[in-house]
Tab-separated table of C-alpha atoms in Angstrom:
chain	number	residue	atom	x	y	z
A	587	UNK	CA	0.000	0.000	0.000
A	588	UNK	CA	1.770	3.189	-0.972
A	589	UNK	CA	2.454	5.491	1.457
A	590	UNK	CA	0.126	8.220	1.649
A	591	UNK	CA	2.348	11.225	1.703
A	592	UNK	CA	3.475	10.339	-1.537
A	593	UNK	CA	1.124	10.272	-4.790
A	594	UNK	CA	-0.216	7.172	-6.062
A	595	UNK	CA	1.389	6.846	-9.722
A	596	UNK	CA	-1.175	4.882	-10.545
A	597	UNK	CA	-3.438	7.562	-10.430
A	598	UNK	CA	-4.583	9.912	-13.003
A	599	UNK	CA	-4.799	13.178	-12.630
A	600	UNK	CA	-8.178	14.793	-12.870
A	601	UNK	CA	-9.372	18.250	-14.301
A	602	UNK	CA	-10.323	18.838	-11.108
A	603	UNK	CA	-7.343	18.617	-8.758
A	604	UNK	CA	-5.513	21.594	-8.345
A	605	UNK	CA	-4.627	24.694	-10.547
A	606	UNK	CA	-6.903	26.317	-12.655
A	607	UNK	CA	-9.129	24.219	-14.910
A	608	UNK	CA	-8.996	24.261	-18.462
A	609	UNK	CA	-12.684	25.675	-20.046
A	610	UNK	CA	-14.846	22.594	-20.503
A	611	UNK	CA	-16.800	21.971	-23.601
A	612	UNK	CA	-19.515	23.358	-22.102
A	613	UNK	CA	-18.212	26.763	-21.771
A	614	UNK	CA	-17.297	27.049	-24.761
A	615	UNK	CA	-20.929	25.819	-26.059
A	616	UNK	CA	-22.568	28.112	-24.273
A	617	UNK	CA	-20.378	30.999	-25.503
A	618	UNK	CA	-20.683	29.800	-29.448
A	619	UNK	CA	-24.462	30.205	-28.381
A	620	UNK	CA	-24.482	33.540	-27.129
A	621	UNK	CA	-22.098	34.889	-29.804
A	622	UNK	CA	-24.481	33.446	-32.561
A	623	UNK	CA	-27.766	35.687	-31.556
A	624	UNK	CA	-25.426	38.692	-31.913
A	625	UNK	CA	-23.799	37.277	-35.092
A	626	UNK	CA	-27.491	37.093	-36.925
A	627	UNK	CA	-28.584	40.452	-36.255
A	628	UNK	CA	-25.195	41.933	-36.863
A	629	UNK	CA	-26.081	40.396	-40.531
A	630	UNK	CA	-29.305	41.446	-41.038
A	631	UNK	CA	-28.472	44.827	-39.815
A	632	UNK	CA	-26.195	45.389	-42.104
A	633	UNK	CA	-27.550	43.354	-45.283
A	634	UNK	CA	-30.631	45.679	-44.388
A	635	UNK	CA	-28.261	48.630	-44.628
A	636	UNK	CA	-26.472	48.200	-47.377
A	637	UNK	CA	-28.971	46.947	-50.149
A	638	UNK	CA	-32.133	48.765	-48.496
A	639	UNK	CA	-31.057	51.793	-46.517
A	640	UNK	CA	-28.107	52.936	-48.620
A	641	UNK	CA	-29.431	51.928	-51.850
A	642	UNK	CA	-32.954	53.848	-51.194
A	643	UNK	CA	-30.155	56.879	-50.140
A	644	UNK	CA	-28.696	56.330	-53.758
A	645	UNK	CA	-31.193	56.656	-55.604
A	646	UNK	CA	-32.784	59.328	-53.400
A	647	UNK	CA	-29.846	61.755	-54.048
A	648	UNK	CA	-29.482	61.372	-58.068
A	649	UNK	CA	-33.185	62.237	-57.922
A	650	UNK	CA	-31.862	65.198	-55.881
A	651	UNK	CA	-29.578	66.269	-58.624
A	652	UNK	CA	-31.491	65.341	-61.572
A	653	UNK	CA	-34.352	67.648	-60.410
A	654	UNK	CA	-31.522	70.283	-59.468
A	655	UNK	CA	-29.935	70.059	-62.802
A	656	UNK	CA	-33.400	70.556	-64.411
A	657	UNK	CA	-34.095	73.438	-62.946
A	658	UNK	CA	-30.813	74.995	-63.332
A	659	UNK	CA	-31.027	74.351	-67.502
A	660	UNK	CA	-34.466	75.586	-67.581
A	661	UNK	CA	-33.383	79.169	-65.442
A	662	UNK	CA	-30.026	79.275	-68.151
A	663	UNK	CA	-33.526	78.708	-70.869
A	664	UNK	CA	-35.151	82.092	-69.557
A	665	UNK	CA	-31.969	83.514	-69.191
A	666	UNK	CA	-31.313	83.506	-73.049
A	667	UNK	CA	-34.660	83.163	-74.380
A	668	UNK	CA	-34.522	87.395	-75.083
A	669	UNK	CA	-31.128	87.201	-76.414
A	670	UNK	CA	-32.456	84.672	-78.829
A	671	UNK	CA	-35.319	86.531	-79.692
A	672	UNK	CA	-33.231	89.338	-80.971
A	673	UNK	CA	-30.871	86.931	-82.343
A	674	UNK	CA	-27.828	88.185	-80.357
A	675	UNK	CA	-26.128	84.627	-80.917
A	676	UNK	CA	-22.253	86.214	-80.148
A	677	UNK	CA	-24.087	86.800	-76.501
A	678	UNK	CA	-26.147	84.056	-75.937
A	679	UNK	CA	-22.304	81.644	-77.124
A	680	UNK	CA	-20.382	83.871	-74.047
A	681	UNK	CA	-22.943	82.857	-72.280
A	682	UNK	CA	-23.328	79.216	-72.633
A	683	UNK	CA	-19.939	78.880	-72.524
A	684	UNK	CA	-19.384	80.568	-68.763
A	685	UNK	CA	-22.302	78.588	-67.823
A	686	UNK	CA	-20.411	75.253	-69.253
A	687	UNK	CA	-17.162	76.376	-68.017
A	688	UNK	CA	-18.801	76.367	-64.323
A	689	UNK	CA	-19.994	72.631	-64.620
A	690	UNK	CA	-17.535	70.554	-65.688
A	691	UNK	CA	-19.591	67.163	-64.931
A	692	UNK	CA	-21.963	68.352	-68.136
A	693	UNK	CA	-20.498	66.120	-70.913
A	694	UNK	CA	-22.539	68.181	-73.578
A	695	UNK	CA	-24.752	71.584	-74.025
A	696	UNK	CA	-26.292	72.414	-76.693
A	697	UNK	CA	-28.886	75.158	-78.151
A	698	UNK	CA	-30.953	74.171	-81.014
A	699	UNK	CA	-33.374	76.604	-82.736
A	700	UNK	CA	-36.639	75.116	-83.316
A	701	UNK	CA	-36.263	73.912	-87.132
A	702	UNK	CA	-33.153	71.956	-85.424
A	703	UNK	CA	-30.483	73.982	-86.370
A	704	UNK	CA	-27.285	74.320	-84.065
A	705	UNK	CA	-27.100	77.148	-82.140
A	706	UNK	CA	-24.206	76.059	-80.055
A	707	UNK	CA	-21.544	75.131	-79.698
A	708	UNK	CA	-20.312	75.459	-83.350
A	709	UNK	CA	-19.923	72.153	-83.916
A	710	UNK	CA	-22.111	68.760	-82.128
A	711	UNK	CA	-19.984	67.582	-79.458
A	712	UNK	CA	-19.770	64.055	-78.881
A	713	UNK	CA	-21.301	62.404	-76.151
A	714	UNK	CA	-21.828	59.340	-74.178
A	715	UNK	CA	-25.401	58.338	-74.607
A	716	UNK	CA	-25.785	56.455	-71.218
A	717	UNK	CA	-25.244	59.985	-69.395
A	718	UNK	CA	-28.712	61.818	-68.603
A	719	UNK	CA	-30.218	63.841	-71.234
A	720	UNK	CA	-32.281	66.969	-69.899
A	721	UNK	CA	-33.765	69.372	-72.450
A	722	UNK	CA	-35.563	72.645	-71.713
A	723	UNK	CA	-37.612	74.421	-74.162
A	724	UNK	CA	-37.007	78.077	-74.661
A	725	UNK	CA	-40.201	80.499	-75.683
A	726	UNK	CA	-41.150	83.516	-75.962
A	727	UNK	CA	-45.164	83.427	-74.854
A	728	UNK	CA	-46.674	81.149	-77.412
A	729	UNK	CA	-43.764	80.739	-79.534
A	730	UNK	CA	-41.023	77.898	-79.052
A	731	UNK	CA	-37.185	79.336	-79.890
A	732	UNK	CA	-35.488	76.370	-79.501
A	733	UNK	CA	-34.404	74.149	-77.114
A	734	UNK	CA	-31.336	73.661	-74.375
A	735	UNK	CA	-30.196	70.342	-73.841
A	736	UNK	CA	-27.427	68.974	-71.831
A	737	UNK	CA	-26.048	65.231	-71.030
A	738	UNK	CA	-25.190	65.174	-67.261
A	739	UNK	CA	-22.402	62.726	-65.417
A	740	UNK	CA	-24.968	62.248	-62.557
A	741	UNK	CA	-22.719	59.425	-60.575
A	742	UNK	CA	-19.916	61.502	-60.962
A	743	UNK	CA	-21.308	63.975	-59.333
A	744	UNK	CA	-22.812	62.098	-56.026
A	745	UNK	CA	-19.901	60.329	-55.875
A	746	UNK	CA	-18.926	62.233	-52.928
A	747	UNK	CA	-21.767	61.875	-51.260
A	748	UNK	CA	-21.814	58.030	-51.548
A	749	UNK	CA	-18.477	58.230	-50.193
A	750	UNK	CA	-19.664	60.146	-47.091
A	751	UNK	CA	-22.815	56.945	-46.896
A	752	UNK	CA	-19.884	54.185	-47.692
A	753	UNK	CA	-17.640	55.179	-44.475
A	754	UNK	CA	-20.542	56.018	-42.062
A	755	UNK	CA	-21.669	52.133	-43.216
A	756	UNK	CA	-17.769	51.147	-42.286
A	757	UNK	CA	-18.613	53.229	-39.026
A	758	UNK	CA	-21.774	51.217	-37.962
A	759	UNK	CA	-20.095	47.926	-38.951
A	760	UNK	CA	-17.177	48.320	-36.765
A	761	UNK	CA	-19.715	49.515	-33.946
A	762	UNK	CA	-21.867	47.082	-33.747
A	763	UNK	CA	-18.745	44.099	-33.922
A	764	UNK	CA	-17.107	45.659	-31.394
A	765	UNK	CA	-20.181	46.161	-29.251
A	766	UNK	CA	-21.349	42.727	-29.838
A	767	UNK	CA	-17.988	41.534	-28.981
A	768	UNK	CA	-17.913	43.744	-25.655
A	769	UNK	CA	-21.412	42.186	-24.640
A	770	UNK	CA	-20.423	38.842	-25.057
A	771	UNK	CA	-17.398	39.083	-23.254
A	772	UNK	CA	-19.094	40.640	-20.535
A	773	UNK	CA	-21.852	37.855	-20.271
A	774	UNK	CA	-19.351	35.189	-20.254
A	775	UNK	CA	-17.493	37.264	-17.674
A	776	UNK	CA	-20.558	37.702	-15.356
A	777	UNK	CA	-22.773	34.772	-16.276
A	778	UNK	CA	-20.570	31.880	-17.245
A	779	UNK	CA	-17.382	32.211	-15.056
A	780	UNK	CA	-19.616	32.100	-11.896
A	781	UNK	CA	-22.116	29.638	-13.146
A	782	UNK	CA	-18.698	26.956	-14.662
A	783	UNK	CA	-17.103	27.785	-10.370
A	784	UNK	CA	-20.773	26.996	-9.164
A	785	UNK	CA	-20.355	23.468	-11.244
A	786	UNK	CA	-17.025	22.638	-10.170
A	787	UNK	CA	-17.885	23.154	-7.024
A	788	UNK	CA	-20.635	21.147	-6.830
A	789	UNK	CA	-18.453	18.160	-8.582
A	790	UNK	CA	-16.225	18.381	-5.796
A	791	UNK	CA	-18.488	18.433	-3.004
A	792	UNK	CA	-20.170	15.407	-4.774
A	793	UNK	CA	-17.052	13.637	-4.491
């Protein structure tokens, strides 16, 4: 019989018995469990985000600047529509061409009189035809002039704006992992450290 101040070599040693205890299946399980909750609505936040939210957002500001640009080519319309009346065409070509020189995202603007001749520029410029096309009809009371037309870069010019959407979507990711993260430390901190000593405690009292 071995002496008992000595260890039995015989004897395994158990989880148990002395030192701190490695983390038990368990643990772990119930930590994959409350990580997963936050892991599904971390998803659906975001896939709500990005192809609801910040889509609806895209679209919402090239409407913006479609109806902006309108407006804009219809006030440069009333603008010349006198000047075009008296056929003053060396002042209605100065000032087309500030108004061009101020918007560099317009691809094209042109001035047609109303039997289609080209007003200006001197010559048809070429443009891309999958860029916006806004026209606005110059009169004088009853009487149509001509018309102004322009082809607008629209994407090119919300593109800062989606940038702006793009990093406060970044922003909100990062948020939400790191506050998910935070919470389930903190619950396996609080609820599963003293609930896994509760359990080893009762294992050795049942001993």
């Amino acid at each position: 019989m071995p002496d008992a101040d000595f260890p039995d070599p015989t004897r395994r040693a158990r989880p148990g018995d002395g030192g701190t205890p490695p983390m038990s299946t368990t643990d772990m399980s119930a930590r994959t469990r409350l990580l997963l909750p936050f892991i599904a609505v971390l998803v659906v936040v975001l896939a709500v985000m990005h192809f609801v939210i910040f889509d609806l957002l895209k679209r919402r500001l090239a409407e913006d600047k479609l109806r902006t640009e309108q407006q804009t080519l219809e006030m440069v319309a009333l603008a010349i529509a006198p000047d075009l009346l008296a056929g003053d065409i060396a002042k209605i070509h100065d000032t087309l061409t500030e108004v061009w020189a101020e918007r560099l995202w317009w691809s094209s603007l042109t001035l047609e009189r109303h039997d289609g001749r080209l007003l200006f520029p001197l010559h048809r410029p070429a443009s891309p035809p999958q860029l916006d096309l806004l026209t606005a009809p110059i009169t004088a009371g009853n009487r149509q002039l001509g018309v102004l037309a322009i082809r607008s870069d629209i994407p090119a010019t919300i593109a800062q704006s989606l940038r702006v959407l793009i990093n406060m979507e970044i922003i909100v990711f990062v948020l939400l992992l790191g506050g998910s993260a935070l919470v389930v430390h903190l619950q396996g901190r609080w609820l599963l450290k003293p609930l896994a000593g509760l359990a080893r405690a009762a294992t050795a009292l049942s001993r």
